[in-house]
Amino acid sequence: MAQKEDSYDVIVLGGGPAGLTAAIYTARFGLRTLIVDGDRLGGKSWGPHRIENYPGFPEGITGTELMDKFIEQAKKFGTEFKKETVVGLLPMGGSQMVQTRGGFYEAKAVVVATGIQKKQLSIPGEMEYKGRGVSYCAICDAPFFRGKTVAVVGAGEEAVEDALKLTDFADKIYAIPGGEGYKAGLKELHELLGHEKVMLIEGADPESIGGNALVEHIALKGGEIDRLKVDGVFIILETVPTTSLLTDAGIGTDARSCILVDKNQTTNVEGVFAAGDCVCGGMQVVTAAGEGGMAGLAALRYIKSAKSD
């Protein structure tokens, strides 16, 4: 019996590297696959920044070029795409109902690859210099700042951890927790503030980021210093939790709102799998792609098993 137009074998929520890879695997095996993403395909990996650690590209490749290749490959195998915002996920016993602002879509299996969103400062220059000195991930971009001077903005545990990672590369790190200072009880804070490369900037909030082709300075307000010469600004604020649709669907998460999965990227909800940054694994393009492949294979096995039953 033919499938309804709005019925799919697999629906992938999110079009970043994890979601695109999952779709490549399921579509290649002949499963009718739909990617739903309300934003630009490629997720936060899409952009002018250079990726130097993705296997197969020894000279490096821009995020835009790499993600365009992912998209092209997913389309080659027949993946369908809808640019819609997902507002609900309802398990229905043997199938999943995905609700978007544009309608309802049914699937035998769903792969959640929604990523995470970092809070932004929303100050002048932040978006202009994103990928040109402004970063939201030290583990991703720290090697680009070897021998440079950087500022790390943020008052939480991730900001402290990323600032410490940067001490392996940068020559000088300005730690800027903001006017209220660091949160109490951060386990690595003493180590950070005692590091010879780190200078604490107290009582000041970022006001703007500026430069020419690349970042050259950050302006501050409220403190004794109003301008710092830097080569990069790492904005490490709290993450925005994955949307409430996961909670409504009963998908298990931890205290950080990371989706809980087993070694096959399977969640606690039958027929629902998850991959990429939303499971808070390696937080790299290559790990997201690997998890996406695992999730796609797990969805394939699940659908085959359901058919045999």
XYZ file of C-alpha atoms in Angstrom:
309
model
C 0.000 0.000 0.000
C 1.412 3.406 -0.955
C 2.344 5.809 1.757
C 0.362 8.974 2.293
C 2.041 12.162 1.118
C 2.618 13.258 4.725
C 3.770 9.821 5.917
C 7.458 8.876 6.047
C 9.632 6.019 7.185
C 12.009 8.373 8.996
C 11.698 12.009 9.982
C 14.885 13.755 11.071
C 14.487 16.809 13.270
C 17.416 19.088 12.454
C 19.575 19.604 9.383
C 23.068 19.847 10.889
C 25.830 17.281 10.343
C 24.160 14.676 12.592
C 20.755 15.006 10.969
C 22.127 15.090 7.436
C 24.253 11.984 8.045
C 21.327 10.082 9.553
C 19.273 10.975 6.480
C 22.057 9.888 4.128
C 22.053 6.448 5.762
C 18.289 5.936 5.864
C 17.561 7.366 2.407
C 20.366 5.337 0.846
C 18.671 2.170 2.142
C 15.446 3.170 0.429
C 13.564 4.583 3.405
C 11.425 7.610 2.661
C 13.218 10.246 4.699
C 12.296 13.805 5.592
C 14.490 16.420 7.260
C 12.578 19.165 9.050
C 14.537 22.251 10.057
C 13.308 25.771 10.596
C 16.760 27.286 10.100
C 19.533 27.045 7.540
C 20.639 23.534 6.644
C 24.071 22.735 8.029
C 23.280 24.090 11.486
C 26.002 25.940 13.333
C 28.599 24.101 11.256
C 27.569 26.080 8.164
C 29.594 29.259 7.756
C 32.858 30.801 6.608
C 34.952 29.421 9.476
C 37.613 26.897 8.537
C 37.396 23.295 9.732
C 40.840 21.705 9.939
C 40.131 18.423 11.734
C 37.506 16.761 9.533
C 39.090 13.636 7.982
C 39.714 13.719 4.259
C 40.489 17.426 3.996
C 44.150 17.854 4.997
C 44.191 21.473 3.827
C 41.001 22.268 5.725
C 37.590 23.219 4.378
C 35.083 25.921 5.224
C 31.960 24.969 7.113
C 29.869 26.130 4.167
C 31.723 23.915 1.691
C 31.568 20.871 3.960
C 27.898 21.222 4.831
C 26.986 21.831 1.180
C 28.581 18.458 0.414
C 26.518 16.824 3.187
C 23.341 18.399 1.779
C 24.166 17.385 -1.789
C 24.746 13.786 -0.718
C 21.496 13.630 1.261
C 19.584 14.957 -1.757
C 21.331 12.453 -4.048
C 19.761 9.568 -2.131
C 16.291 11.131 -2.167
C 16.013 12.895 1.177
C 13.159 15.384 1.268
C 13.405 18.707 3.080
C 10.888 21.010 4.723
C 11.826 24.349 6.247
C 9.368 24.357 9.127
C 9.577 24.805 12.883
C 8.785 21.682 14.891
C 6.404 22.380 17.763
C 5.446 18.888 18.888
C 6.394 15.210 18.854
C 3.779 12.659 19.829
C 4.579 8.923 20.099
C 1.510 6.974 18.978
C 2.404 3.332 19.587
C 4.308 2.082 16.575
C 4.564 5.472 14.896
C 5.509 9.063 15.647
C 3.526 12.187 14.878
C 5.585 15.318 14.228
C 3.746 18.609 14.429
C 5.168 21.704 12.774
C 3.788 25.180 12.228
C 2.877 23.962 8.753
C 1.071 20.742 9.581
C 1.417 17.145 10.781
C 3.767 14.434 9.513
C 3.775 10.770 10.479
C 6.858 8.562 10.671
C 7.779 5.050 11.732
C 10.938 6.419 13.377
C 12.280 9.839 14.344
C 15.877 10.965 14.709
C 16.258 14.025 16.939
C 19.260 16.071 15.832
C 18.192 19.507 16.982
C 21.596 20.513 18.355
C 21.918 23.073 21.090
C 21.893 26.807 20.905
C 24.351 28.958 22.763
C 23.040 32.142 24.292
C 24.399 35.209 22.580
C 25.574 38.509 23.999
C 23.573 40.390 21.352
C 26.085 43.224 21.212
C 27.338 45.138 18.151
C 29.952 43.209 16.203
C 29.061 39.766 17.564
C 27.334 38.454 14.450
C 29.540 40.476 12.096
C 32.679 38.763 13.390
C 31.241 35.299 13.959
C 33.771 32.924 12.404
C 36.242 35.785 12.052
C 37.388 35.912 15.648
C 34.115 35.389 17.513
C 33.608 31.789 18.617
C 31.252 29.886 20.904
C 33.422 26.770 21.361
C 37.027 26.587 22.561
C 37.405 22.876 21.842
C 36.441 23.654 18.232
C 38.504 26.775 17.573
C 41.273 27.083 20.171
C 44.032 25.873 17.785
C 43.352 28.871 15.521
C 44.528 31.183 18.322
C 47.936 29.723 19.005
C 50.177 32.536 20.265
C 47.268 35.033 20.221
C 45.396 37.095 22.797
C 41.760 36.214 23.452
C 38.882 37.146 25.720
C 36.574 34.547 27.248
C 33.158 35.911 28.177
C 31.025 33.885 30.574
C 30.570 33.175 34.259
C 29.653 29.495 34.330
C 31.441 26.157 34.416
C 31.742 25.896 30.621
C 33.390 29.323 30.444
C 35.971 28.276 33.037
C 36.635 24.964 31.271
C 37.013 26.616 27.864
C 39.304 29.322 29.215
C 41.548 26.608 30.642
C 41.565 24.807 27.275
C 42.705 28.034 25.652
C 45.752 28.258 27.926
C 47.227 25.419 25.854
C 47.202 27.639 22.766
C 46.785 31.368 23.388
C 49.525 33.481 24.956
C 47.088 35.610 26.965
C 43.487 35.115 28.075
C 41.255 37.825 29.486
C 38.615 36.190 31.679
C 35.456 38.332 31.619
C 32.678 36.898 33.805
C 30.566 40.056 33.618
C 29.534 42.578 36.238
C 28.200 39.973 38.675
C 31.340 37.816 38.582
C 31.699 34.050 38.423
C 29.064 31.716 39.801
C 29.853 30.295 43.216
C 31.410 26.862 43.642
C 33.027 26.385 40.225
C 35.519 23.570 40.739
C 38.242 24.762 38.344
C 37.959 28.482 39.029
C 40.928 28.593 41.411
C 43.111 26.904 38.796
C 41.980 29.340 36.107
C 42.544 32.497 38.129
C 45.943 31.263 39.259
C 47.173 30.566 35.735
C 50.000 32.786 34.540
C 48.350 33.393 31.159
C 45.005 34.506 32.598
C 43.998 38.024 33.595
C 40.663 38.509 35.358
C 38.604 41.528 34.255
C 36.218 42.280 37.099
C 33.054 44.357 37.220
C 32.778 44.920 33.467
C 30.304 43.783 30.817
C 31.047 43.457 27.095
C 29.671 46.379 25.090
C 30.837 45.753 21.515
C 33.303 43.806 19.387
C 35.258 45.502 16.635
C 38.039 45.176 14.114
C 38.606 45.130 10.373
C 38.720 41.848 8.487
C 39.118 40.030 11.824
C 38.417 40.830 15.468
C 40.838 43.375 16.926
C 39.238 44.564 20.152
C 36.397 44.241 22.639
C 34.857 47.262 24.340
C 33.683 47.026 27.973
C 31.424 49.035 30.232
C 31.080 49.337 33.980
C 34.640 48.511 34.985
C 38.026 50.153 35.165
C 39.037 49.001 31.665
C 36.953 50.116 28.702
C 38.782 48.460 25.801
C 40.969 45.377 25.312
C 43.056 44.541 22.276
C 42.318 40.922 21.372
C 42.541 38.574 18.418
C 39.478 36.605 19.394
C 36.422 36.601 21.642
C 35.016 33.338 22.986
C 31.421 33.764 24.137
C 30.699 30.863 26.481
C 27.306 31.532 28.005
C 24.698 29.022 29.107
C 23.151 26.782 26.488
C 19.523 27.115 25.567
C 17.857 23.799 26.496
C 16.392 21.622 23.784
C 12.788 22.600 23.188
C 10.013 21.430 25.478
C 8.705 19.088 22.778
C 11.190 16.504 24.080
C 9.795 16.665 27.583
C 6.238 16.515 26.253
C 7.175 13.387 24.269
C 8.686 11.757 27.364
C 12.241 11.690 26.004
C 14.742 11.375 28.851
C 17.289 14.138 29.436
C 19.874 14.838 32.109
C 20.279 17.881 34.357
C 21.857 19.832 31.481
C 18.943 19.058 29.118
C 21.149 16.651 27.126
C 19.181 13.788 25.575
C 20.051 10.426 27.125
C 20.919 7.698 24.594
C 22.520 4.264 24.604
C 25.471 3.183 22.453
C 23.170 2.918 19.425
C 21.798 6.472 19.888
C 18.477 5.032 21.083
C 16.389 7.094 23.507
C 14.003 5.764 26.118
C 11.062 6.262 23.735
C 10.459 3.459 21.258
C 11.218 4.528 17.708
C 12.996 7.742 18.699
C 16.750 8.152 18.300
C 19.036 11.134 18.903
C 22.430 12.315 17.697
C 24.724 15.316 17.592
C 25.111 18.193 19.996
C 21.691 17.561 21.579
C 23.187 14.459 23.238
C 26.200 16.526 24.402
C 28.856 14.139 23.133
C 31.979 15.242 21.281
C 30.431 18.513 20.065
C 32.422 18.248 16.826
C 31.329 17.833 13.206
C 33.010 14.435 12.979
C 31.410 13.093 16.168
C 28.012 14.482 15.168
C 28.304 12.738 11.803
C 29.323 9.481 13.481
C 26.398 9.642 15.886
C 24.083 10.505 13.002
C 25.234 7.421 11.128
C 24.634 5.263 14.195
C 21.166 6.762 14.679
C 20.311 6.197 11.029
C 21.360 2.548 11.214
C 19.440 2.075 14.464
C 16.312 3.555 12.859
C 16.761 1.224 9.894
C 17.040 -1.831 12.157
C 14.025 -0.696 14.150
C 11.837 -0.319 11.060
C 12.982 -3.681 9.654
C 12.254 -5.348 12.987
C 8.784 -3.790 13.142
C 8.013 -5.031 9.628
C 9.100 -8.588 10.475
C 6.925 -8.569 13.579
